[in-house]
Coordinates of C-alpha atoms and ligand atoms in Angstrom, one line a residue:
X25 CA 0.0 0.0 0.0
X26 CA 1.7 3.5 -1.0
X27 CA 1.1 6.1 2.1
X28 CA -1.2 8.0 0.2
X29 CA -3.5 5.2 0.3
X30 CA -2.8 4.6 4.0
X31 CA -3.5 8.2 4.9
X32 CA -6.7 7.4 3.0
X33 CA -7.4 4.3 4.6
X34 CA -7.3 6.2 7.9
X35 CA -8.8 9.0 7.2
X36 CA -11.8 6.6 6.0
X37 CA -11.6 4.8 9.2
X38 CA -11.8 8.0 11.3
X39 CA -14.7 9.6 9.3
X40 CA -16.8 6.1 9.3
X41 CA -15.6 6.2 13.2
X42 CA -17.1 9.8 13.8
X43 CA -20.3 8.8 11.9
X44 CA -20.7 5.7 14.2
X45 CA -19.7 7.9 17.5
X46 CA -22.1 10.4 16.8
X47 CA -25.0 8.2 15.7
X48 CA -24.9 6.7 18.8
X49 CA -26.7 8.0 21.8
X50 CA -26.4 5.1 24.8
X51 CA -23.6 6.5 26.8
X52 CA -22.7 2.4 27.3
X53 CA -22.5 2.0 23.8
X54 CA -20.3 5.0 22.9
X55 CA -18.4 4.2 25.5
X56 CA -17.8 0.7 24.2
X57 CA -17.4 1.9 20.9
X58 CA -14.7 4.2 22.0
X59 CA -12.5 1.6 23.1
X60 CA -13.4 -0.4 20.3
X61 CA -12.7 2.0 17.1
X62 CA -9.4 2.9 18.8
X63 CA -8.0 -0.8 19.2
X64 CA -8.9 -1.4 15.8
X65 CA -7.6 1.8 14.5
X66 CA -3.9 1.5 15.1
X67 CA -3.5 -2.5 15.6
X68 CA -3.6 -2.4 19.3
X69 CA -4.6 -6.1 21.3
X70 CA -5.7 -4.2 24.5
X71 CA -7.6 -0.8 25.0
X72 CA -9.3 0.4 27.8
X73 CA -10.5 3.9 28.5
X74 CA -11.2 5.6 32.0
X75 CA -14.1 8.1 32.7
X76 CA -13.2 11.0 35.2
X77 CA -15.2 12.1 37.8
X78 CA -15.7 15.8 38.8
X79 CA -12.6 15.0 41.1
X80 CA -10.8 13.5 38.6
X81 CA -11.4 10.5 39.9
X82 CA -12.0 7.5 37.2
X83 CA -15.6 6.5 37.4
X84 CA -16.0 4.0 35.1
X85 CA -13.3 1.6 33.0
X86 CA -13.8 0.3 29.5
X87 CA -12.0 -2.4 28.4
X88 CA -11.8 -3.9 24.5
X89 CA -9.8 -7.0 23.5
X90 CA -9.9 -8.9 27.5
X91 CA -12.3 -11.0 27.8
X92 CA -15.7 -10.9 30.7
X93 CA -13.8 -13.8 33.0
X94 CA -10.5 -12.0 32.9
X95 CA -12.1 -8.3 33.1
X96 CA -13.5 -10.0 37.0
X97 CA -10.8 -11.6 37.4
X98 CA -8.7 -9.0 37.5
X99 CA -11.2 -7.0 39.7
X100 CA -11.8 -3.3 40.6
X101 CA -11.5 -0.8 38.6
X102 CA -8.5 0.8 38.6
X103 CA -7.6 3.4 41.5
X104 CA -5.9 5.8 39.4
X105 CA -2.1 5.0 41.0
X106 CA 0.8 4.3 38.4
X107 CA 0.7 5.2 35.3
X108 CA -2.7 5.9 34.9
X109 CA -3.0 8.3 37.3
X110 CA 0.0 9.9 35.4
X111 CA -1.9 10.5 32.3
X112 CA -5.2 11.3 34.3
X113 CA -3.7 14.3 36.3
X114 CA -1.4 15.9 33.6
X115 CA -3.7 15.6 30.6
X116 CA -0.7 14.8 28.5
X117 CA 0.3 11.6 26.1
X118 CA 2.1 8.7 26.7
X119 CA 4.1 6.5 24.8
X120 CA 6.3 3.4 26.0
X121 CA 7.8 0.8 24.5
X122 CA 8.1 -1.5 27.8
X123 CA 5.1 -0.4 30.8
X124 CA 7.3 -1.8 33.4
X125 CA 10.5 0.0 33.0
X126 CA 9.0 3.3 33.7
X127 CA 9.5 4.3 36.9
X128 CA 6.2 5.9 37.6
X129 CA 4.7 2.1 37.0
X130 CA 3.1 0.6 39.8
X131 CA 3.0 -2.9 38.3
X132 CA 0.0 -4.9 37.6
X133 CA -2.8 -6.5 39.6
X134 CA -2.9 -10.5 39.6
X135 CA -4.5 -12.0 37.0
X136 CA -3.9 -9.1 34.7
X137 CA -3.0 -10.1 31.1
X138 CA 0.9 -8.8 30.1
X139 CA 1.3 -6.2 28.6
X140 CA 4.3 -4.1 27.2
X141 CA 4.6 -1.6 24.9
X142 CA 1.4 1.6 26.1
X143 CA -0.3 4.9 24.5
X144 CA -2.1 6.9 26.5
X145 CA -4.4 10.2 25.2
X146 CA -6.4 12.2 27.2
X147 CA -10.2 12.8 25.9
X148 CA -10.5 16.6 26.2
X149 CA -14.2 18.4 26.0
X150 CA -13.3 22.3 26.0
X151 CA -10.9 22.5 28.8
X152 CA -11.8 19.6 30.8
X153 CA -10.3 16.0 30.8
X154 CA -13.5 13.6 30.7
X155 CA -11.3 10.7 30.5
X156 CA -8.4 9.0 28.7
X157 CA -7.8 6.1 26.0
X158 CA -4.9 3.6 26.5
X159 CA -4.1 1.0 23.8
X160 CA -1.4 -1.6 25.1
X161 CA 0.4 -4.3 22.8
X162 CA 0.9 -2.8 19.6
X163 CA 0.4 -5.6 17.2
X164 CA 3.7 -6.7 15.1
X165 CA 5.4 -3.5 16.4
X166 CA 7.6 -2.9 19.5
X167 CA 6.1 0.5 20.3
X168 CA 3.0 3.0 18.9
X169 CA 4.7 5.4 16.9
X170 CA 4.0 9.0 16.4
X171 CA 1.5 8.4 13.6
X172 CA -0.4 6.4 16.1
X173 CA -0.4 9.0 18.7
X174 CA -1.9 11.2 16.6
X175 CA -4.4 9.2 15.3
X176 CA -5.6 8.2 18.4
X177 CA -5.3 11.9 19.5
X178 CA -8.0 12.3 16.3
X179 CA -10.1 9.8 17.9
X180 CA -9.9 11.4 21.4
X181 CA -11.8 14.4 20.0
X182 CA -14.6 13.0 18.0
X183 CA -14.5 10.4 21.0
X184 CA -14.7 13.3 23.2
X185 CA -17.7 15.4 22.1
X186 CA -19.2 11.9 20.9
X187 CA -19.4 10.8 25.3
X188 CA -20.5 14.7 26.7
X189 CA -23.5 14.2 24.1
X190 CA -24.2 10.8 25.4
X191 CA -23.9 12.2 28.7
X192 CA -26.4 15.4 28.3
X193 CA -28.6 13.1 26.3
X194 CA -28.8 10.5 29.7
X195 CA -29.3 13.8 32.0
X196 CA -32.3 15.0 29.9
X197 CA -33.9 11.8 30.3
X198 CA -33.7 10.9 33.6
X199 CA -35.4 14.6 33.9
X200 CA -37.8 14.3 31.8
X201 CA -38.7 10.7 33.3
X202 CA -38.9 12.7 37.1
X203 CA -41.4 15.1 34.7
X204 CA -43.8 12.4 33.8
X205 CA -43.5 11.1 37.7
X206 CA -44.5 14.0 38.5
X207 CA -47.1 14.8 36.0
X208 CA -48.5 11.0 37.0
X209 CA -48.5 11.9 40.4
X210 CA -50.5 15.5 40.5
X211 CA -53.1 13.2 37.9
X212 CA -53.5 10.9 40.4
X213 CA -54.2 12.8 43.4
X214 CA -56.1 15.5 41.7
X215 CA -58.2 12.8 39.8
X216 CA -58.6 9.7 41.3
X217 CA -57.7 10.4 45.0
X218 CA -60.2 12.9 45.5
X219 CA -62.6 10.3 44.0
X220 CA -62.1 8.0 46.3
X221 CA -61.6 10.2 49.4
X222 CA -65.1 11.0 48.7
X223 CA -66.3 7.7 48.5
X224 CA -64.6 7.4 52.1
X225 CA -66.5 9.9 53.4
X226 CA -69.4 8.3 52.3
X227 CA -69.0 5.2 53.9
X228 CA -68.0 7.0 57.2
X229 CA -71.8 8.5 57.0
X230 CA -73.2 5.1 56.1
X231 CA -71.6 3.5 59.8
X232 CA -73.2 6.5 61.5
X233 CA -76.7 5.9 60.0
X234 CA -76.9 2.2 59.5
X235 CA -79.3 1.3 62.7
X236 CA -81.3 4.6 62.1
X237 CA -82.2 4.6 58.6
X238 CA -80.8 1.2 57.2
X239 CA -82.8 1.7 54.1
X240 CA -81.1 5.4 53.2
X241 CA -77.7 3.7 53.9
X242 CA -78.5 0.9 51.4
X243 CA -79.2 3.7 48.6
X244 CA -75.7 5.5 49.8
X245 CA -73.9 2.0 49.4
X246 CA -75.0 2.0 46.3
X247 CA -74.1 5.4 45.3
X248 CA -70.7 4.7 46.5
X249 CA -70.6 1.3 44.5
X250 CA -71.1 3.3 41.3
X251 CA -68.4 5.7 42.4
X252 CA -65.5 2.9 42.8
X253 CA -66.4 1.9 39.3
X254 CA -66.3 5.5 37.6
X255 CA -63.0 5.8 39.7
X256 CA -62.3 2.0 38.0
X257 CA -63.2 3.5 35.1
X258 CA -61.2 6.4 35.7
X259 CA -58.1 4.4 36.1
X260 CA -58.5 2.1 33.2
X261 CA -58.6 5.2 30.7
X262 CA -55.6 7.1 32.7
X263 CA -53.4 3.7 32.1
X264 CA -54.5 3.5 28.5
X265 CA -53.6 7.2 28.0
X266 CA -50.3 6.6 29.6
X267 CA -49.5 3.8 27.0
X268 CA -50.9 4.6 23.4
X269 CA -51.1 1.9 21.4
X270 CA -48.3 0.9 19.2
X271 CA -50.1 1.3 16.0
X272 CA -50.7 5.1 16.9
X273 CA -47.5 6.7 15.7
X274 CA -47.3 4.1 12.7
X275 CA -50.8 4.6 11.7
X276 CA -52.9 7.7 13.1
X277 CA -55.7 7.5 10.9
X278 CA -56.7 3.6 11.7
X279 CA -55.9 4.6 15.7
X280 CA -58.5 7.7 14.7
X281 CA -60.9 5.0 13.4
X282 CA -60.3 2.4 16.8
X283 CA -61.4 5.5 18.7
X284 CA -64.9 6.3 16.7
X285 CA -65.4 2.9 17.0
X286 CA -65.4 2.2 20.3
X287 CA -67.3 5.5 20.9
X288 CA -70.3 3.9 18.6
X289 CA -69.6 0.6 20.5
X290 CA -69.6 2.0 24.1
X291 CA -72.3 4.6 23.8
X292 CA -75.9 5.3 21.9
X293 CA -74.0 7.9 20.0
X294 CA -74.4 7.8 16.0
X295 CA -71.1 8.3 14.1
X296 CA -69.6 9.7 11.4
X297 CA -65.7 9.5 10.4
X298 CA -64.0 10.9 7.5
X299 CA -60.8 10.9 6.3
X300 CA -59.2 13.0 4.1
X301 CA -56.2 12.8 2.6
X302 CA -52.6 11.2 2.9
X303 CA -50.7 12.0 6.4
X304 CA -47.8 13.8 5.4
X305 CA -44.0 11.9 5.3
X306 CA -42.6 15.2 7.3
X307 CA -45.5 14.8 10.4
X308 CA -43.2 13.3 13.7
X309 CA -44.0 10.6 16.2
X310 CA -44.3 12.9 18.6
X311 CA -47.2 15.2 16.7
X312 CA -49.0 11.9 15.5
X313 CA -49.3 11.0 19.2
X314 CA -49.7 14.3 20.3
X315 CA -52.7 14.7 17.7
X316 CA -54.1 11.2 19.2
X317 CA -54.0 12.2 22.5
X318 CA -56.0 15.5 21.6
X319 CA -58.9 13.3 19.3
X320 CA -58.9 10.6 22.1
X321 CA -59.3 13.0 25.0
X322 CA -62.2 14.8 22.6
X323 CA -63.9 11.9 22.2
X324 CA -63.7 10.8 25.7
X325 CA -65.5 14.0 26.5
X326 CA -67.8 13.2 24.0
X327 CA -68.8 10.4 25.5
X328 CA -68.8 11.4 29.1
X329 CA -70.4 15.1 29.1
X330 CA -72.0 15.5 25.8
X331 CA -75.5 13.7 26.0
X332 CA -75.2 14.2 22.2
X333 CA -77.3 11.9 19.5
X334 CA -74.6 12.1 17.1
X335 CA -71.0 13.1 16.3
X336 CA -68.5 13.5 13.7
X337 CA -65.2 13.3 13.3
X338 CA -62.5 14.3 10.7
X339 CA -59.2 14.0 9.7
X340 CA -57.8 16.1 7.0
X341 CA -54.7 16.1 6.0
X342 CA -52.0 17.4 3.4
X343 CA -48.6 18.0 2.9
X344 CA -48.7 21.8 4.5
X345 CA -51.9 21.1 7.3
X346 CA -53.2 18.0 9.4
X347 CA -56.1 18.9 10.8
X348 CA -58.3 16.7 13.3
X349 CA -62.1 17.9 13.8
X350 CA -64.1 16.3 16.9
X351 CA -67.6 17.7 17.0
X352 CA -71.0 16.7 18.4
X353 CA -74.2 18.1 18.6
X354 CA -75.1 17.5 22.3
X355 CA -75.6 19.6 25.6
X356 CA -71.9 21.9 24.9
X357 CA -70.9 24.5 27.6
X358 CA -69.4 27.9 27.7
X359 CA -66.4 27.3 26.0
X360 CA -65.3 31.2 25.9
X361 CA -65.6 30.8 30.3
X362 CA -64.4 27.4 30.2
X363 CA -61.1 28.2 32.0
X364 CA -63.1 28.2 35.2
X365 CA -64.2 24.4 34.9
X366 CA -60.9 23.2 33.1
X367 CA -60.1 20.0 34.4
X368 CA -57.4 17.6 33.0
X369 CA -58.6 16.6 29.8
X370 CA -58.8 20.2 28.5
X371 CA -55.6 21.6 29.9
X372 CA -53.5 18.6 28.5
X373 CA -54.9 18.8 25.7
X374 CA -53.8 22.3 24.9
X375 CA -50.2 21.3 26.6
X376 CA -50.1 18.7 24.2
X377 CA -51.1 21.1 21.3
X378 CA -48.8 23.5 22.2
X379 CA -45.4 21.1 22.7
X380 CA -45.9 20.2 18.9
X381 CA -46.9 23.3 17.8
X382 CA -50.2 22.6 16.8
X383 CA -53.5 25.4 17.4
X384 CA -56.7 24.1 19.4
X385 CA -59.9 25.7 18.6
X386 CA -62.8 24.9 20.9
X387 CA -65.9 25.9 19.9
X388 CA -69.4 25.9 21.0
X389 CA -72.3 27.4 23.6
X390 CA -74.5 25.7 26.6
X391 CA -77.1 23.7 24.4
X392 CA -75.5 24.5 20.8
X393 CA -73.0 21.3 20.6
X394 CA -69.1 21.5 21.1
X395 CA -66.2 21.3 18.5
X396 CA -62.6 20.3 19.0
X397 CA -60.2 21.5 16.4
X398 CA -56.6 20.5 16.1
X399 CA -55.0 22.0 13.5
X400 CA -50.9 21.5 12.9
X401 CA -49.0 23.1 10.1
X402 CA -46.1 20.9 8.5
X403 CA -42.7 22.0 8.8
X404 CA -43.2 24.8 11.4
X405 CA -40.9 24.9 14.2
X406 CA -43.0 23.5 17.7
X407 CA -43.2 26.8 19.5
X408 CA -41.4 26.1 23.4
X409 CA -43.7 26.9 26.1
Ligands
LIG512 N1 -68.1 17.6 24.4 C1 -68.5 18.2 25.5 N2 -69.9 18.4 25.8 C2 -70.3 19.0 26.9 N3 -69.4 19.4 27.9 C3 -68.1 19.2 27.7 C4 -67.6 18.6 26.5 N4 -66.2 18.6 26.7 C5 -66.0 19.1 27.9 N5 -67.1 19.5 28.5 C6 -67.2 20.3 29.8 O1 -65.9 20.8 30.1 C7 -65.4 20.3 31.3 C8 -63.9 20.2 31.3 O2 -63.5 19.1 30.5 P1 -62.2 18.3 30.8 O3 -62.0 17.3 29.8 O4 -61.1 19.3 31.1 O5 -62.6 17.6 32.2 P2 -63.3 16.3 32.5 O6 -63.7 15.5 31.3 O7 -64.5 16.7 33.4 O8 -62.3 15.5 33.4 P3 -60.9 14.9 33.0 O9 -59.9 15.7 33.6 O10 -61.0 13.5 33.4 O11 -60.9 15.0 31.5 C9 -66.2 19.0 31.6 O12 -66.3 18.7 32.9 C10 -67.5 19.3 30.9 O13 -68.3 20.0 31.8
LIG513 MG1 -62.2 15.1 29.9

């Protein structure tokens, strides 16, 4: 191979490498892939690669080319003394041709593979060292040479950036998990918990009355029979809003049509659907489900406060506008004051609008019916609460 090819040869390994560092989002799996990329990139039989702590301590220890016995074998990770604490706290590179005859060597644990020749690299994000790569036993060679080192020190950056992305991306999880805790939390004690603390009370009244007026208490008891299974009821729907069916995102206009049907199945309600239209390629997961939520929440209502005879529903869409239409002709209420009796289905459904930047319209009067209209534009940016 001439060393123009070579240099190509590399350079093709590192650009495929920063495509498949980037791509990756698990913080495990970039990790891995770390260690990985930079064995195979300059012929080494060992790599490992340390993750700092805010101390500088090493946090976590990746390994490439030992296998999962001797990796417990050999035990904890590594405390940072020897020579990798040399490369941790100075941020520099290393290069040796035999580990042992440096002086700053500690020597190995028991049951550690040998190992001779070493190259160390620092993985710097901005100013900060968020760990370091070490490849040992360079294949068919004595030592890494300087073409290594810089290699690897290529690596190192894309490596780098490639880990603080994984990192953030982890962070704004676990924080948006704690959001939906939350969220699930304030639902349930709002919702269901006040249900059931009145149902409590209920039965507290029944004990006080029951040798009085046994045939009053046997009407209550009843009364609060039929609240357990609302709050049943209740549940059931919260769980199924919690986990949309699969199919949703895939196909919104067949979960559309699940949802008209089980209104006509459930209630005495005549309906109408109509579809319109191809959904748009450039429409997200998160606006098809967003968009479900809204109709299924709609119809819900529908079917809980309407007392309508009949409703409609449609789904129009093009490549510029999906729109969703929920109306029915039934008892309505004062949409224009309905801020006052907002509960849960109505504020979430405007949240949801909102987070995907879609418009609600909801329109209607006391005794003149009630519309629900999503409407979403393709290609707008979501406008952030
Ligand atoms: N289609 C409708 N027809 C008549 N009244 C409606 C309709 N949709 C909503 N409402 C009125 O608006 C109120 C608020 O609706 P919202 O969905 O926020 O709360 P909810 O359905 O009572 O409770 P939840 O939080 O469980 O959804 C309802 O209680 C009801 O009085
Ligand atoms: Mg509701």
């Amino acid at each position: 191979m001439t060393s123009t090819q070579g240099t190509l040869e590399e350079l093709r390994a590192l650009t495929e490498a920063g495509v498949s560092l980037t791509s990756e989002i698990s913080l495990e799996k970039v990790l891995q892939k770390v260690v990985d990329i930079g064995r195979d990139l300059v012929g080494a039989r060992y790599a490992a690669l340390s993750v700092l702590g805010p101390s500088g301590e090493i946090t976590r220890f990746i390994t490439s080319g030992i296998s999962a016995e001797e990796r417990l074998a050999i035990g904890d990770i590594p405390s940072g003394r020897g020579l990798l604490g040399v490369l941790l706290h100075k941020g520099d590179s290393l290069s040796l041709e035999t580990i042992s005859d440096d002086p700053r060597s500690a020597g190995f644990p028991p049951n550690h593979p040998p190992m001779t020749s070493l190259l160390g690299v620092p993985l710097i994000f901005r100013t900060h060292i968020i760990g370091n790569l070490y490849l040992t036993e360079k294949t068919g060679e004595r030592a890494f040479s300087d073409h290594d080192q810089e290699l690897v020190r290529l690596l190192a950056t894309q490596a780098a950036v490639a880990i603080r992305n994984a990192e953030l991306h982890d962070k704004a999880e676990s924080v948006a998990r704690l959001e939906e805790r939350e969220r699930i939390g304030m639902d349930l004690h709002d919702g269901v918990m006040q249900s059931i603390y009145a149902v409590g009370l209920t039965l507290e009244d029944c004990v006080e009355r029951v040798d009085d007026d046994p045939a009053g208490v046997r009407g209550s008891l009843e009364g609060a029979m039929n609240s357990l299974n609302d709050v049943i009821g209740d549940i059931r729907s919260y769980i199924f809003d919690l986990r949309p069916r699969v199919s949703v995102v895939a196909d919104l206009p067949e979960a559309v049509r699940h949802l008209v049907d089980d209104l006509r199945i459930n209630t005495l309600i005549q309906t109408s659907l109509e579809i319109d239209g191809e959904l748009p390629d450039a429409i997200t997961q998160d606006q098809a489900l967003a968009l479900f939520h809204i109709t299924q929440e709609a119809i819900n209502n529908v079917a809980k406060h309407s007392q309508a005879r009949s409703a409609s529903v449609r789904l129009e869409a093009s490549d510029r506008l999906v729109s969703i239409e929920v109306h029915d002709d039934g008892i309505g209420f004062d949409t224009e004051g309905e801020q006052a009796h907002e509960r849960h289905g109505l504020r979430n459904m405007r949240d949801r609008a909102r987070s995907v930047g879609a418009e609600l319209h909801l329109t209607g009067r006391t005794n003149e019916g009630t519309t629900v209209r999503a409407e979403l534009s393709i290609g707008d940016s979501p406008e952030v609460p």
